[in-house]
Amino acid sequence: MAKQKPKKKGIVRFFRAVFILILLAVIGLVGWNYLAPMLMTDSVTLYDSNTVETGDIETEMSFSATLAVKNSETHTASELTRVKELYVSAGDEVSEGDSLVLLTNGELFTAGFDGVVNEIRVSTGDWVRPNFYIVQICDLVNLEVTMSVDEYDVKSLEVGQRCTVRVISLGIDFETTIAHINRVSSSSGTLAYYTVSCDLAVPAEVLPGMRATVIIPDQSVEDVNILSMEALTFDDEEKPYVLLKGANGDYEDHYVETGLSDGINVEIVSGLDAGDTVYTVSGTESVKAAFSLEDIYTSLVGEKVVINAARGQMPGGMGGTRDTGTDGSNFAMSDMGTAPEASTSTDMQTAQGTQDVKDVQDLVDMMDAQDTQSEQTTDTNTQP
């Protein structure tokens, strides 16, 4: 029986060690779970709020267009002849029936409408060939706006529909209506396009050929619940939802039914009422840990201000130097001026800095005493 005791003691020690290791592991795990969130920097999700309001939404279609001359006429000679008389010059304004050019064969060209002499290519006495381009008259006030509309949008347009013409280079808007829709496609590709035109009276600075944008109202709703498009989020099935703040402070997904949208605001058909507040994720923000390892170290050992002090150098950058004269006995401190104030956070740090300065001064005094003793010894040795 005596031989079994050591074996039992060894087993007891083994299980005791295992128990201690398990206990330490549990304590370490619990401690880490408690301290880790405080030692590590975390991030917080930021939210923006939007409120459901009551308002109107109107959508519009936009097309690229070109300004063109609607009324123009060009006069040409019918035979070989000469120019007998010119009654106008390029740029002149003319009225319907005004005389323009007289040829020697008796032909007289007159203006067919009110307009401007856009170009005249002859002078008095010039010979002209048959069908030679002599003079052109254009109406530069009543222009035509033409645009191409694809087969998906043309069904939404009709003659007389209100539209806005914006001249891009001048930034001028004109209100007009659709004058004509060509029902025969002007393209032969996979997508059919149709020419739509509007009549437009313009001032002198607006010229044919300028680019324009035609804006046509499409759909509209009035006095409905509307919400900013930025407040909507879509799931994997493209279903819209918003974030609502619950009673416990958590944000929850809330699905809504939407209607008409102009790209900025959207109609809320159901799911929200006017005055409801919804939230959207705007980003994240880093949050400093409750305390760091540096804070732990500071709390254990405290903070200490170290003032560098070397032989011949006073703290704070004051230039104290040991100046040996010709006899090797002088020691002088340069002008120290005003010592800068040491920036300390506690009275203990200030006291520590003062003590360091005293230690340096004691070192300087000891060096002076050694130099004086050395001089006395030298003088004694040199005496006869």
XYZ file of C-alpha atoms in Angstrom:
384
model
C 0.000 0.000 0.000
C 2.905 2.357 0.707
C 4.060 1.988 -2.898
C 0.707 3.327 -4.244
C 0.840 6.713 -2.476
C 3.316 8.411 -4.849
C 1.234 7.318 -7.819
C -1.925 8.760 -6.284
C -0.131 12.016 -5.483
C 1.033 12.263 -9.104
C -2.491 11.784 -10.406
C -3.790 14.420 -7.991
C -1.092 16.863 -9.127
C -1.925 16.163 -12.787
C -5.649 16.822 -12.379
C -4.894 19.856 -10.240
C -2.689 21.269 -13.010
C -5.332 20.525 -15.636
C -7.970 22.220 -13.503
C -5.768 25.292 -13.013
C -5.087 25.507 -16.767
C -8.787 25.227 -17.562
C -9.593 27.843 -14.938
C -6.953 30.226 -16.338
C -8.258 29.672 -19.848
C -11.806 30.471 -18.774
C -10.686 33.569 -16.873
C -8.604 34.693 -19.864
C -11.482 34.171 -22.287
C -13.941 36.036 -20.101
C -11.428 38.818 -19.519
C -10.664 39.138 -23.227
C -14.355 39.280 -24.130
C -14.771 42.036 -21.597
C -11.621 44.055 -22.392
C -11.422 43.595 -26.174
C -14.277 45.975 -27.008
C -12.692 48.636 -24.788
C -9.168 48.153 -26.143
C -10.088 48.055 -29.822
C -11.350 50.909 -31.965
C -14.893 50.276 -33.214
C -17.007 51.852 -35.970
C -20.529 53.206 -35.680
C -23.031 53.311 -38.551
C -24.353 56.799 -39.324
C -27.899 57.475 -40.556
C -29.603 60.339 -42.389
C -33.294 61.031 -41.923
C -35.957 61.886 -44.512
C -39.568 62.863 -43.945
C -42.540 61.880 -46.091
C -44.203 65.022 -47.472
C -47.270 65.903 -49.545
C -46.648 67.342 -52.998
C -46.845 67.019 -56.777
C -44.678 65.043 -59.207
C -44.409 65.676 -62.929
C -42.299 63.707 -65.376
C -41.105 64.926 -68.746
C -39.528 63.659 -71.934
C -36.483 65.323 -73.442
C -35.319 65.194 -77.070
C -32.368 66.650 -78.948
C -33.490 68.979 -81.754
C -32.205 71.394 -84.394
C -33.454 74.815 -85.460
C -34.091 74.996 -89.200
C -35.395 77.503 -91.737
C -39.047 76.897 -92.467
C -39.519 79.347 -95.357
C -36.817 80.037 -97.965
C -36.653 80.611 -101.724
C -33.829 80.656 -104.254
C -34.017 82.426 -107.656
C -32.050 81.149 -110.699
C -31.730 82.255 -114.348
C -33.738 80.388 -116.991
C -31.204 81.057 -119.790
C -27.822 82.576 -120.536
C -28.188 86.260 -119.853
C -26.733 89.200 -117.940
C -27.695 91.014 -114.748
C -29.278 94.339 -115.643
C -30.250 95.719 -112.225
C -29.829 94.854 -108.507
C -32.401 96.249 -106.078
C -31.124 94.632 -102.838
C -27.935 93.634 -101.057
C -27.145 90.679 -98.768
C -28.680 91.183 -95.319
C -31.457 93.505 -96.462
C -34.932 92.917 -95.055
C -37.616 92.591 -97.701
C -41.390 92.288 -97.776
C -43.532 90.083 -99.932
C -43.580 91.425 -103.544
C -40.393 93.581 -103.284
C -38.176 93.578 -106.410
C -34.841 91.796 -106.049
C -32.970 91.368 -109.396
C -33.700 92.332 -113.062
C -32.050 90.390 -115.909
C -31.448 91.633 -119.483
C -33.832 88.999 -120.829
C -36.638 90.690 -118.922
C -36.844 88.337 -115.916
C -37.642 90.129 -112.648
C -37.207 88.299 -109.329
C -39.442 89.369 -106.415
C -39.764 88.268 -102.746
C -42.427 85.658 -102.146
C -42.683 86.415 -98.390
C -41.338 88.710 -95.710
C -37.743 87.815 -94.920
C -34.064 88.644 -95.284
C -31.755 88.516 -98.316
C -29.537 85.708 -97.072
C -27.186 85.629 -100.089
C -26.759 87.365 -103.477
C -24.054 85.984 -105.789
C -23.948 88.435 -108.712
C -23.171 92.039 -109.539
C -24.644 94.352 -112.187
C -23.436 93.363 -115.697
C -22.441 89.789 -114.780
C -23.229 86.981 -117.169
C -25.275 84.151 -115.643
C -25.788 80.638 -116.934
C -29.098 78.747 -116.927
C -30.102 77.565 -113.433
C -27.339 79.679 -111.886
C -28.048 80.482 -108.214
C -28.565 84.281 -108.122
C -30.323 85.301 -104.851
C -31.799 83.580 -101.761
C -34.484 84.885 -99.394
C -35.025 83.334 -95.902
C -37.482 83.901 -93.082
C -35.204 84.045 -90.027
C -37.982 84.897 -87.588
C -40.378 81.981 -87.984
C -38.178 78.879 -87.651
C -38.923 75.180 -87.349
C -37.666 72.879 -84.613
C -37.226 69.270 -85.744
C -36.470 66.204 -83.639
C -36.392 62.418 -84.057
C -38.601 60.409 -81.701
C -38.313 56.621 -81.417
C -41.205 54.192 -81.718
C -41.542 53.815 -77.935
C -42.064 57.523 -77.238
C -43.918 58.687 -80.342
C -47.156 57.134 -79.075
C -47.078 59.602 -76.152
C -47.019 62.657 -78.455
C -49.819 64.450 -80.260
C -50.241 67.568 -82.372
C -50.928 70.614 -80.209
C -49.152 69.175 -77.149
C -47.357 71.808 -75.072
C -43.536 71.764 -75.063
C -40.531 73.925 -74.183
C -37.681 74.568 -76.628
C -34.350 75.392 -74.964
C -31.612 76.851 -77.204
C -28.492 75.319 -75.659
C -25.816 77.843 -76.682
C -27.880 80.874 -75.627
C -29.717 79.369 -72.643
C -33.059 80.764 -73.846
C -36.388 78.921 -73.442
C -39.389 79.257 -75.745
C -42.892 77.901 -75.150
C -44.578 76.333 -78.172
C -46.643 73.321 -79.272
C -46.115 70.307 -81.519
C -47.070 71.329 -85.060
C -46.573 68.110 -87.032
C -45.770 64.406 -86.518
C -44.559 62.479 -89.570
C -46.168 59.056 -89.235
C -43.760 57.480 -91.743
C -40.514 56.269 -90.180
C -37.384 58.094 -91.274
C -35.027 55.217 -90.400
C -34.508 51.671 -91.636
C -32.645 50.153 -88.667
C -33.908 47.911 -85.900
C -35.545 50.901 -84.180
C -37.951 53.205 -86.026
C -37.663 56.983 -85.640
C -40.256 59.600 -86.573
C -39.751 63.287 -87.338
C -41.650 65.675 -85.086
C -41.607 69.430 -85.655
C -42.620 72.592 -83.806
C -43.026 76.166 -85.082
C -41.042 78.823 -83.256
C -40.834 82.619 -83.515
C -37.367 83.758 -82.449
C -35.373 87.001 -81.993
C -32.447 87.961 -84.214
C -29.759 86.230 -82.079
C -31.326 82.797 -82.602
C -30.133 81.360 -85.896
C -30.952 78.291 -88.000
C -28.737 75.279 -87.263
C -28.409 75.940 -83.538
C -28.851 72.912 -81.275
C -31.806 72.768 -78.929
C -33.534 70.525 -76.404
C -37.285 69.979 -76.548
C -38.885 69.214 -73.179
C -42.377 67.699 -73.250
C -44.457 67.010 -70.103
C -45.321 63.343 -69.749
C -47.159 62.220 -66.578
C -48.139 64.014 -63.387
C -49.763 63.414 -60.008
C -50.921 65.999 -57.483
C -51.301 66.107 -53.706
C -49.705 62.712 -53.034
C -47.217 61.398 -50.461
C -43.713 61.876 -51.828
C -40.276 60.856 -50.575
C -36.730 61.535 -51.740
C -35.351 58.782 -53.978
C -32.227 58.725 -51.771
C -34.318 57.302 -48.920
C -35.236 54.179 -50.895
C -33.282 50.917 -50.871
C -33.927 47.932 -53.146
C -33.525 44.274 -52.291
C -32.273 41.503 -54.595
C -35.681 41.348 -56.272
C -35.719 45.138 -56.861
C -38.446 45.627 -54.281
C -38.221 49.048 -52.565
C -38.006 49.425 -48.804
C -37.033 52.016 -46.224
C -35.530 51.892 -42.737
C -37.758 52.688 -39.768
C -36.514 53.174 -36.221
C -38.133 50.768 -33.772
C -39.058 51.383 -30.152
C -35.838 49.673 -29.010
C -33.715 51.950 -31.200
C -32.967 49.333 -33.877
C -33.493 50.051 -37.556
C -35.886 47.718 -39.377
C -36.658 47.134 -43.074
C -40.095 48.353 -44.107
C -41.354 47.623 -47.628
C -43.364 50.270 -49.507
C -45.270 50.565 -52.773
C -44.072 53.328 -55.088
C -45.665 55.146 -57.998
C -44.525 57.953 -60.286
C -40.959 59.245 -59.962
C -39.192 62.219 -61.536
C -35.743 60.930 -60.601
C -35.544 63.140 -57.497
C -38.760 62.354 -55.627
C -41.004 59.297 -55.774
C -44.692 58.819 -55.055
C -45.414 56.576 -52.047
C -48.611 54.706 -52.868
C -48.762 52.696 -49.630
C -46.660 51.792 -46.602
C -45.996 55.323 -45.313
C -47.990 58.403 -44.376
C -47.170 62.097 -44.575
C -44.938 63.096 -41.653
C -43.323 59.669 -41.212
C -39.548 59.715 -40.780
C -37.368 57.149 -42.529
C -33.616 56.596 -42.351
C -30.795 55.773 -44.743
C -27.235 54.638 -44.056
C -24.907 57.557 -44.775
C -21.608 55.946 -43.737
C -19.576 54.868 -40.735
C -17.540 56.681 -38.115
C -14.625 55.340 -36.055
C -15.060 55.445 -32.282
C -12.080 55.592 -29.897
C -11.753 52.667 -27.498
C -12.751 53.190 -23.871
C -9.063 52.909 -22.953
C -5.935 51.754 -24.743
C -2.741 49.952 -23.779
C -1.083 53.359 -23.616
C -3.670 54.482 -21.078
C -2.976 51.349 -19.004
C 0.782 52.012 -19.093
C 0.308 55.664 -18.105
C -1.943 54.731 -15.209
C 0.683 52.265 -13.913
C 3.945 54.218 -14.308
C 2.686 57.766 -14.715
C 4.007 60.413 -17.100
C 7.502 61.811 -16.892
C 8.986 64.852 -18.574
C 12.582 64.167 -19.582
C 14.834 67.200 -19.942
C 18.013 66.454 -21.906
C 21.070 67.678 -20.002
C 24.617 67.135 -21.238
C 27.881 68.639 -20.109
C 27.985 72.247 -21.194
C 24.266 72.276 -22.273
C 21.536 73.648 -20.046
C 17.984 72.272 -20.262
C 15.445 74.045 -22.406
C 17.973 74.843 -25.153
C 19.924 77.410 -23.059
C 23.433 77.470 -24.399
C 25.706 76.925 -21.420
C 29.240 76.120 -22.691
C 32.515 75.509 -20.995
C 34.916 78.100 -22.382
C 38.576 77.481 -21.705
C 40.695 80.632 -21.994
C 44.358 80.906 -22.830
C 45.286 79.834 -19.358
C 42.859 76.917 -19.423
C 41.086 78.085 -16.307
C 37.985 80.017 -17.333
C 34.521 78.514 -17.421
C 31.703 80.824 -18.539
C 27.994 80.409 -19.156
C 26.607 82.162 -22.210
C 23.587 84.430 -21.932
C 20.760 82.078 -21.087
C 17.999 84.618 -21.627
C 14.574 83.602 -20.524
C 14.062 79.901 -20.035
C 10.996 78.583 -21.887
C 8.252 77.210 -19.731
C 8.104 73.435 -19.640
C 4.658 72.112 -20.628
C 3.590 69.673 -17.919
C 0.251 68.187 -17.106
C 0.664 67.636 -13.338
C 2.474 69.193 -10.370
C 4.524 66.000 -10.062
C 5.944 66.517 -13.576
C 6.855 70.131 -12.769
C 8.663 69.054 -9.587
C 10.540 66.367 -11.535
C 11.700 68.944 -14.114
C 12.910 71.292 -11.345
C 14.867 68.459 -9.733
C 16.588 67.693 -13.075
C 17.678 71.335 -13.388
C 19.154 71.241 -9.861
C 21.067 68.066 -10.728
C 22.631 69.763 -13.733
C 23.587 72.834 -11.689
C 25.235 70.587 -9.083
C 27.216 68.951 -11.895
C 28.398 72.368 -13.148
C 29.437 73.430 -9.611
C 31.416 70.200 -9.185
C 33.242 70.809 -12.476
C 34.124 74.371 -11.398
C 35.516 73.034 -8.112
C 37.651 70.496 -9.984
C 39.047 73.192 -12.294
C 39.896 75.456 -9.344
C 41.688 72.611 -7.550
C 43.616 71.812 -10.727
C 44.760 75.440 -11.080
C 45.972 75.537 -7.466
C 47.968 72.332 -7.952
C 49.534 73.755 -11.125
C 50.537 76.988 -9.354
C 52.162 74.994 -6.486
C 54.194 72.878 -8.879
C 55.481 75.916 -10.780
C 56.742 77.763 -7.677
C 60.624 77.727 -7.316
